[in-house]
mmCIF file of C-alpha atoms and ligand atoms in Angstrom:
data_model
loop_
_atom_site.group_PDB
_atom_site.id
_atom_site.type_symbol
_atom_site.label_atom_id
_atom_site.label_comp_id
_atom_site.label_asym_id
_atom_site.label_seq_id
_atom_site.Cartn_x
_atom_site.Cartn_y
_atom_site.Cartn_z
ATOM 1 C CA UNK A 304 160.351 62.073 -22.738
ATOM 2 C CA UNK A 305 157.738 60.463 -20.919
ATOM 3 C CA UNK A 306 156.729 61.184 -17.349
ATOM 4 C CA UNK A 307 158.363 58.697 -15.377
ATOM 5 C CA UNK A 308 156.445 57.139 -12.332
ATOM 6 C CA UNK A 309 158.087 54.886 -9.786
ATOM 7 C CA UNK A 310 155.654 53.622 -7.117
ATOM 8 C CA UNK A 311 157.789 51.325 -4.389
ATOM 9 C CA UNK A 312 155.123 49.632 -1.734
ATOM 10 C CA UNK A 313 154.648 46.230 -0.269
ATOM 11 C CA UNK A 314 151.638 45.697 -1.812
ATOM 12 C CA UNK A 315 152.060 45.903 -5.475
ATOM 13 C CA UNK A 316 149.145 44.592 -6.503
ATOM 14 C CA UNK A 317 146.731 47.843 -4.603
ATOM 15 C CA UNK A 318 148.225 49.784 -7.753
ATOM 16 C CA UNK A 319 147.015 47.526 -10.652
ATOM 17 C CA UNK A 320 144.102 49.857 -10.769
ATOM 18 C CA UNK A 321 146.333 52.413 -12.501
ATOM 19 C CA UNK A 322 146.480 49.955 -15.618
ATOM 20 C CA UNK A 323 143.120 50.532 -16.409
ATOM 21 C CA UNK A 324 141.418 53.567 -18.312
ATOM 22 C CA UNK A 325 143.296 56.517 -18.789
ATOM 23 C CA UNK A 326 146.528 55.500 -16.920
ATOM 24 C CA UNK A 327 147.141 52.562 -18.438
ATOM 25 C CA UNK A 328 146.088 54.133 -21.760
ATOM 26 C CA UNK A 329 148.766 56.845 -21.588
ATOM 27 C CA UNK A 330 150.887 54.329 -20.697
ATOM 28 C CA UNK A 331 150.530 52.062 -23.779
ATOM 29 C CA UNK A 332 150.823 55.630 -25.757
ATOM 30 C CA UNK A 333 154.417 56.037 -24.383
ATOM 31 C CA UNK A 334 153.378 59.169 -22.795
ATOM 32 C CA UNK A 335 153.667 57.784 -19.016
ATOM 33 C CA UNK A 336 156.340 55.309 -17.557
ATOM 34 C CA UNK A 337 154.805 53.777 -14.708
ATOM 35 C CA UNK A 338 156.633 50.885 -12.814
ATOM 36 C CA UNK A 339 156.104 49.244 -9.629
ATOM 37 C CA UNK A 340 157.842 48.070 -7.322
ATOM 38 C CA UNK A 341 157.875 45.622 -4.193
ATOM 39 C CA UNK A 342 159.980 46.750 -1.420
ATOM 40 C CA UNK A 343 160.641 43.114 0.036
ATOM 41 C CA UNK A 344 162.479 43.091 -3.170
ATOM 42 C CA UNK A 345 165.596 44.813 -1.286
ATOM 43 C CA UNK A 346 165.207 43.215 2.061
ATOM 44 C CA UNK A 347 168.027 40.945 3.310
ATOM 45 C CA UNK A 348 166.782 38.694 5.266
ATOM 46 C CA UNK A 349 164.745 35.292 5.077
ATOM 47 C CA UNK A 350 161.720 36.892 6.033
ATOM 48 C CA UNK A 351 161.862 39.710 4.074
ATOM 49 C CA UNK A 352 161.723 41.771 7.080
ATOM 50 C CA UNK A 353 160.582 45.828 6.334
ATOM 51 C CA UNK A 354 159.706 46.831 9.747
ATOM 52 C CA UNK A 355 160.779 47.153 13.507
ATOM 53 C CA UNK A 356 159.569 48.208 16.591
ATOM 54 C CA UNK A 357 159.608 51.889 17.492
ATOM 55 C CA UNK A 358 162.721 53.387 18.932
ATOM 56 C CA UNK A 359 161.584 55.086 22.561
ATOM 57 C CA UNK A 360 158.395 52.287 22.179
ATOM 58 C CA UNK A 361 155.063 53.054 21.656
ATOM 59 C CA UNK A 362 152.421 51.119 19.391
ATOM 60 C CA UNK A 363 152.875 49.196 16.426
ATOM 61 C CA UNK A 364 156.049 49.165 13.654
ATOM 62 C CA UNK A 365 157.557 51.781 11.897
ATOM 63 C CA UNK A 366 159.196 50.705 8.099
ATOM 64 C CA UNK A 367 163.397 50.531 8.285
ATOM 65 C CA UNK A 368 165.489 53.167 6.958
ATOM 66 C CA UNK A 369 168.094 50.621 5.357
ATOM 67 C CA UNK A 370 165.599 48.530 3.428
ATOM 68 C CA UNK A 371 164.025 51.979 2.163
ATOM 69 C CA UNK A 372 167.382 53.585 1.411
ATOM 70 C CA UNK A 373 168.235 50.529 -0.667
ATOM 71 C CA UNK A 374 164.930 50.119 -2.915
ATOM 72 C CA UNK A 375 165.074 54.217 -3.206
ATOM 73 C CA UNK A 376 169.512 54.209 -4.618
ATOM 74 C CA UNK A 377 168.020 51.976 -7.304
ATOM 75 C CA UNK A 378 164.407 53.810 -8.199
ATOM 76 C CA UNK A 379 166.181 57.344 -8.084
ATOM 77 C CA UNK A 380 169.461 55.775 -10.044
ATOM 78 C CA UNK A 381 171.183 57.329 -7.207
ATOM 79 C CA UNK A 382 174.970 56.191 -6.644
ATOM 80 C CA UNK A 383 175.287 55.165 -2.930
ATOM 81 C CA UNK A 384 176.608 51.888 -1.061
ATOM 82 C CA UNK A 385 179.142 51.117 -4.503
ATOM 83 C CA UNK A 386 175.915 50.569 -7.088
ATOM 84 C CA UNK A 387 177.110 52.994 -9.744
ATOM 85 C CA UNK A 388 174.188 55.618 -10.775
ATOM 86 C CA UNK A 389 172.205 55.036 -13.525
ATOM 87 C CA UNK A 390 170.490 59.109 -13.360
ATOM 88 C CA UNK A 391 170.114 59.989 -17.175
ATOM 89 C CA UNK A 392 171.884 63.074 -18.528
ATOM 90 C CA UNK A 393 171.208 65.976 -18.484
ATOM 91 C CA UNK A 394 169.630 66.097 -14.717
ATOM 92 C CA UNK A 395 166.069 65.906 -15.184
ATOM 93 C CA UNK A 396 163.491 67.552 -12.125
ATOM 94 C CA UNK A 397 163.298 64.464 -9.751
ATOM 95 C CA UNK A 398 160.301 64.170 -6.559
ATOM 96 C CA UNK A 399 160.548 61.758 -4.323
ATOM 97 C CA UNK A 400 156.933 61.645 -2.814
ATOM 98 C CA UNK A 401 155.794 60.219 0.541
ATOM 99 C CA UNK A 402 152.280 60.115 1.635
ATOM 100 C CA UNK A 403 152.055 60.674 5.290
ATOM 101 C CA UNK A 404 149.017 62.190 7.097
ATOM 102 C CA UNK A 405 151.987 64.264 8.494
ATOM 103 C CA UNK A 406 152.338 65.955 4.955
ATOM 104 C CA UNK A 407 151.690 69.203 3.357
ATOM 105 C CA UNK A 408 148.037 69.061 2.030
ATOM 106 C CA UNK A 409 148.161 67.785 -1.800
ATOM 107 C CA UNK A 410 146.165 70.156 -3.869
ATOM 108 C CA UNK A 411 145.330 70.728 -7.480
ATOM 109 C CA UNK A 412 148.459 73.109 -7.229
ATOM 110 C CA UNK A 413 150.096 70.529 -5.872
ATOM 111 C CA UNK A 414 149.579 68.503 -9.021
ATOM 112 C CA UNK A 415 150.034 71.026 -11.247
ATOM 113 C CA UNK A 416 153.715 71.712 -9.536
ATOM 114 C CA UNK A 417 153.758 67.522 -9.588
ATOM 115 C CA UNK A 418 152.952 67.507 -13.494
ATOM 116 C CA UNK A 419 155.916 69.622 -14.306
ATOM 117 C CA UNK A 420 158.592 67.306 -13.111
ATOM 118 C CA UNK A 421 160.533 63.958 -15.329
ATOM 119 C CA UNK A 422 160.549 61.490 -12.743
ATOM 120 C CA UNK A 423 158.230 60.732 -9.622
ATOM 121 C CA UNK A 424 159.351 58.244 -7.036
ATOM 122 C CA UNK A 425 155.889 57.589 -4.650
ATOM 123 C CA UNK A 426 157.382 55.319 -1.278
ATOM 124 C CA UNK A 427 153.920 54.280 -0.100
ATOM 125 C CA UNK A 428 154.429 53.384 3.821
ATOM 126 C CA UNK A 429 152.387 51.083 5.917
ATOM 127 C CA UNK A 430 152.127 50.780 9.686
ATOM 128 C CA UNK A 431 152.901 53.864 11.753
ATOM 129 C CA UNK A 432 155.151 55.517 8.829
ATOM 130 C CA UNK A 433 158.681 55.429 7.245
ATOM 131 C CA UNK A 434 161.387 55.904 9.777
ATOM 132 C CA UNK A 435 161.756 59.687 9.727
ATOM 133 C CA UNK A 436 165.463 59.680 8.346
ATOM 134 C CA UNK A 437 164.601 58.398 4.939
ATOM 135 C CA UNK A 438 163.056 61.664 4.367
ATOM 136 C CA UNK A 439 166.041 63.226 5.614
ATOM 137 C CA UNK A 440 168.500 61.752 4.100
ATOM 138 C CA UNK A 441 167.496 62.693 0.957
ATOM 139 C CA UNK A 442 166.869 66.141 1.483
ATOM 140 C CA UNK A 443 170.209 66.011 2.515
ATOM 141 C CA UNK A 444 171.553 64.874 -0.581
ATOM 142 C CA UNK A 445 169.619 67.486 -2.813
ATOM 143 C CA UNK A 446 166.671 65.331 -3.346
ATOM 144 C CA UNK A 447 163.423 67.440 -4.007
ATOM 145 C CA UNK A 448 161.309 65.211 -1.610
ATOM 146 C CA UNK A 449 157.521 66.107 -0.918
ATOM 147 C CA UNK A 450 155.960 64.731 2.146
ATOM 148 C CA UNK A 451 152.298 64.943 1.188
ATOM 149 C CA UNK A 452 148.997 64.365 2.606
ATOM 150 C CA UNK A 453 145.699 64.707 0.929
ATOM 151 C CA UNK A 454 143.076 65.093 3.540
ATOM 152 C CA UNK A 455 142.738 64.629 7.138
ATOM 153 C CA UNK A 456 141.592 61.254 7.741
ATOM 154 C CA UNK A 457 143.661 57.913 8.997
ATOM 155 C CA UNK A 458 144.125 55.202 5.987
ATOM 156 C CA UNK A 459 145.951 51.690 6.902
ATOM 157 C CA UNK A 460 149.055 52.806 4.197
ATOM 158 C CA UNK A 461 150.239 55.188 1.256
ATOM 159 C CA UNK A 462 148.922 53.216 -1.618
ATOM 160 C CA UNK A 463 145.577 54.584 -1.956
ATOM 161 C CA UNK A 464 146.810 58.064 -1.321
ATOM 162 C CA UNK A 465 149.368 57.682 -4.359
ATOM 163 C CA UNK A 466 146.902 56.360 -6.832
ATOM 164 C CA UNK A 467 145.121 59.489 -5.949
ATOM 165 C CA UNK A 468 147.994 61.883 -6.301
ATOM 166 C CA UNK A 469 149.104 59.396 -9.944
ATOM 167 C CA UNK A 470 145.655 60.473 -10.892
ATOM 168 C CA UNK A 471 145.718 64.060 -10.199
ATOM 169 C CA UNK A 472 149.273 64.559 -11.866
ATOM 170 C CA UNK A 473 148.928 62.649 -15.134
ATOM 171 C CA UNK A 474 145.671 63.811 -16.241
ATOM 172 C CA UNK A 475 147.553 67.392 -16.480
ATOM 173 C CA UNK A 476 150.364 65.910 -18.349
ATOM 174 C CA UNK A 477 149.617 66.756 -22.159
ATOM 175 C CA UNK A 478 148.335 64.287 -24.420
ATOM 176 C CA UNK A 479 147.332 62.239 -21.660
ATOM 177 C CA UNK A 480 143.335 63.246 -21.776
ATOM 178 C CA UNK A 481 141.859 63.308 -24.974
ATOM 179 C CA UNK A 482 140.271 66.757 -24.406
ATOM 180 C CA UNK A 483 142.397 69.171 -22.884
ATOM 181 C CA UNK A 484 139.815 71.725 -23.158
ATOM 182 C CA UNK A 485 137.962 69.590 -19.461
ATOM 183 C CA UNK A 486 140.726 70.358 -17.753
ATOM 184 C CA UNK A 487 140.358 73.883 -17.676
ATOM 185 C CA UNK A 488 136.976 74.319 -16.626
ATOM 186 C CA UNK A 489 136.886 72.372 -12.821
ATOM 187 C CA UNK A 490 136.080 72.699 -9.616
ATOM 188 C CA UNK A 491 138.867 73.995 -7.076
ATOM 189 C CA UNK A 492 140.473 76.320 -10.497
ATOM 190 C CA UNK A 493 137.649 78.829 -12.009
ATOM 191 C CA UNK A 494 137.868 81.839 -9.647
ATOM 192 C CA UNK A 495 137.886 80.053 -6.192
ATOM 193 C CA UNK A 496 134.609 78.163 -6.471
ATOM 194 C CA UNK A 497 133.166 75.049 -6.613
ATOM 195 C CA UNK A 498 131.844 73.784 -9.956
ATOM 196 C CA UNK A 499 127.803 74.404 -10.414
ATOM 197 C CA UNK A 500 125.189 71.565 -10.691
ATOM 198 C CA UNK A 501 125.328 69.925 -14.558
ATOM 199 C CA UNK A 502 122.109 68.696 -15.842
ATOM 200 C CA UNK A 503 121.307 66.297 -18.730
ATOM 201 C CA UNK A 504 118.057 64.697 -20.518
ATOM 202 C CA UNK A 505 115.401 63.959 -19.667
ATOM 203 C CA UNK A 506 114.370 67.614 -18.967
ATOM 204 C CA UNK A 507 111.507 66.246 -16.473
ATOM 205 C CA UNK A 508 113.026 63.471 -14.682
ATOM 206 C CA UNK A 509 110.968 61.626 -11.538
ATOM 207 C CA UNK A 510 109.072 65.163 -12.022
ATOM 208 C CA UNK A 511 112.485 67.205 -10.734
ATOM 209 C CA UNK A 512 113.502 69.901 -13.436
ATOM 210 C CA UNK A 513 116.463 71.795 -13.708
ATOM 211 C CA UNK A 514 115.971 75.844 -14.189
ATOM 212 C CA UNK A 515 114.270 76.587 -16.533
ATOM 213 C CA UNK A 516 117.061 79.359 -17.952
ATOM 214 C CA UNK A 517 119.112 76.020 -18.945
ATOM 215 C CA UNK A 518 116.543 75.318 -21.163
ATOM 216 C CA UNK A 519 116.508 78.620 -23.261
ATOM 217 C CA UNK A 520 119.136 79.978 -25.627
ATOM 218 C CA UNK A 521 119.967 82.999 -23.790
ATOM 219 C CA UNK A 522 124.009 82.026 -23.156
ATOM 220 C CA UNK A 523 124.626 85.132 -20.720
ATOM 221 C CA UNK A 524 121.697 84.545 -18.789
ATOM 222 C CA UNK A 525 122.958 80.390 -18.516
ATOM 223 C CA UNK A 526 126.243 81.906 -17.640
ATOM 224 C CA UNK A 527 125.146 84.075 -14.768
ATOM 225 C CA UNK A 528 122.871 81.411 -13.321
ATOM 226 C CA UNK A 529 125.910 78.718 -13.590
ATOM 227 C CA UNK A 530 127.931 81.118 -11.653
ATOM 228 C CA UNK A 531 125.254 81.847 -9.039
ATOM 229 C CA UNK A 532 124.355 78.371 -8.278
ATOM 230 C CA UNK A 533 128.439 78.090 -7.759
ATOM 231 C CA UNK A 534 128.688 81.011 -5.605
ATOM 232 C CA UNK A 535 125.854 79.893 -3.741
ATOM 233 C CA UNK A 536 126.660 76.110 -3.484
ATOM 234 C CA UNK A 537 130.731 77.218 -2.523
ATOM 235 C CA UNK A 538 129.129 78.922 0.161
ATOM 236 C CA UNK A 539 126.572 76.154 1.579
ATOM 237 C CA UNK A 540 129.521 73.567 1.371
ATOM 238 C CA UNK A 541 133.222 75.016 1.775
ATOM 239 C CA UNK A 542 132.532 78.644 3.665
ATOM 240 C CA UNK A 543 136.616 78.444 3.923
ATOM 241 C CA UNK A 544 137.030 78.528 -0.105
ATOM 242 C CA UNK A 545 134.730 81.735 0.145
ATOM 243 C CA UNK A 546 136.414 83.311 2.856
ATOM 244 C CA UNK A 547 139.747 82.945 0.404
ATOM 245 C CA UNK A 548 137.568 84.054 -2.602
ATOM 246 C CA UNK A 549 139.320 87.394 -4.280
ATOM 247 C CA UNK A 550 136.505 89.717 -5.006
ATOM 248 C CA UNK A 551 138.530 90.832 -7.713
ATOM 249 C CA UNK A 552 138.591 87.476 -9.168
ATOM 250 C CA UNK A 553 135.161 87.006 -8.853
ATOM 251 C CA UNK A 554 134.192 90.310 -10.640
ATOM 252 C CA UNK A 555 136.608 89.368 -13.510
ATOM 253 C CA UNK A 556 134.265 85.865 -13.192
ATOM 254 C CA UNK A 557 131.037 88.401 -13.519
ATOM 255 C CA UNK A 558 132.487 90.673 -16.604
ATOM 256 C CA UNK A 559 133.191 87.092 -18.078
ATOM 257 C CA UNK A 560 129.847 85.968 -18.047
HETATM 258 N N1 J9Q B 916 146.876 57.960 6.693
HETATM 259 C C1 J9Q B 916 148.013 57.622 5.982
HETATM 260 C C2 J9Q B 916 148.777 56.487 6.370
HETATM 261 C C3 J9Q B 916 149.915 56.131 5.632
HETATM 262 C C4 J9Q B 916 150.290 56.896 4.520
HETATM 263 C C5 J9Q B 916 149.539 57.997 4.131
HETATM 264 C C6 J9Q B 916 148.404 58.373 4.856
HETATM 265 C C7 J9Q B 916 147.639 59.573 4.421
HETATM 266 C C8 J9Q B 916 147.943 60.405 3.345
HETATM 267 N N2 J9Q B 916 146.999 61.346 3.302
HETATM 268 C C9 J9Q B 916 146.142 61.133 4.316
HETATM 269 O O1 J9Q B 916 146.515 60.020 5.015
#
């Protein structure tokens, strides 16, 4: 069955972008299930009202738990508030995901963990967050629910951080890129470092050349030089991924090449 995706947000159209290229592709193959959703859909009111003021006060609005809790019943196919469920047989692996700059950090493990699972529901949040028993609540009721970040910085709402995790997670699902073989070979997976330089044609370009061992035929010596440049560059840029770097991993790297 195809990996279902269920993105609920109040802005519907940020996540258009996931039609293009390879999403949308997969898509039209059957292989990914992606719907959207707009949370004023399940608001009661005239205004379509999704947020309130923060209990104990503070700045700006945090997103209601009853609107949420509504729009989330239906997405998960959970039975609550007398809508029978509509979850398939037999249980499939369910995530409900919430960006949050509160979250766990989303890494490529992260989306390899992700890839595994049926169904992803993403609640994107705006303002100052989701009221804080949503996530609750469902934890509560056996919900696998991942609160997820993926990198310190502030954006204005969720959407942008689940088109990134949507990306990460259904490029691993098989089928979905036309060369499995790239997905191997990347930075943040081969032995802890970051991926060396790539060069094309023109060998002489604005009179910058790449080294000159690229050039020959000798594959060990290419290999070697590959790996140096990504020892070296791992430790220029991301001294934390070298400080993590297993030295017994990185000799199996060195016998490799
Ligand atoms: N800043 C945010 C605001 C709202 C929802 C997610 C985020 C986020 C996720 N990862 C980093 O930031």
């Amino acid at each position: 069955a195809p990996l279902r995706l269920d993105v609920v947000t109040i802005f519907p159209d940020y996540l258009r972008v996931l039609n293009l290229s390879l999403i949308g592709r997969a898509a039209a193959e059957g292989l990914i299930d992606l719907r959207v959703h707009d949370l004023r859909a399940w608001t009661h009111d005239r205004h379509r009202t999704v947020d309130d003021t923060p209990l104990g006060g503070g700045p700006g609005m945090v997103m209601r738990p009853d609107v949420w809790g509504l729009a989330l019943d239906e997405v998960l196919g959970r039975e609550e508030e007398g809508r029978p469920a509509t979850a398939p047989e037999p249980p499939r692996r369910q995530v409900l995901v919430m960006p949050t700059p509160a979250g766990e950090v989303f890494t490529q493990r992260t989306a390899e963990d992700l890839a595994g699972a049926d169904h992803l529901v993403l609640a994107c949040g705006r303002y100052e967050g989701i009221d804080a028993r949503v996530a609750e609540h469902y934890r509560e009721a056996g919900v696998e629910v991942r609160e997820l970040s993926i990198g310190d910085y502030v954006l204005n709402g969720g959407e942008a951080a689940a088109v990134v995790i949507i990306e990460a997670v259904a490029r691993l699902v098989p089928g979905v890129l036309g060369n499995p073989g790239s997905v191997v070979e990347e930075s943040h997976s081969r032995a802890g470092l970051l991926e060396h330089p790539v060069y094309t044609r023109p060998v002489t370009w604005r009179s910058l050349e790449p080294d000159p061992v690229l050039l020959g035929g000798d594959h060990g010596r290419v290999a070697r030089t590959r790996r140096d440049q990504a020892l070296l560059r791992t430790a220029v840029r991301r001294p934390d991924m070298v400080e993590r770097l297993d030295p017994a991993e990185l000799d199996a790297a060195d016998r490799a090449v």
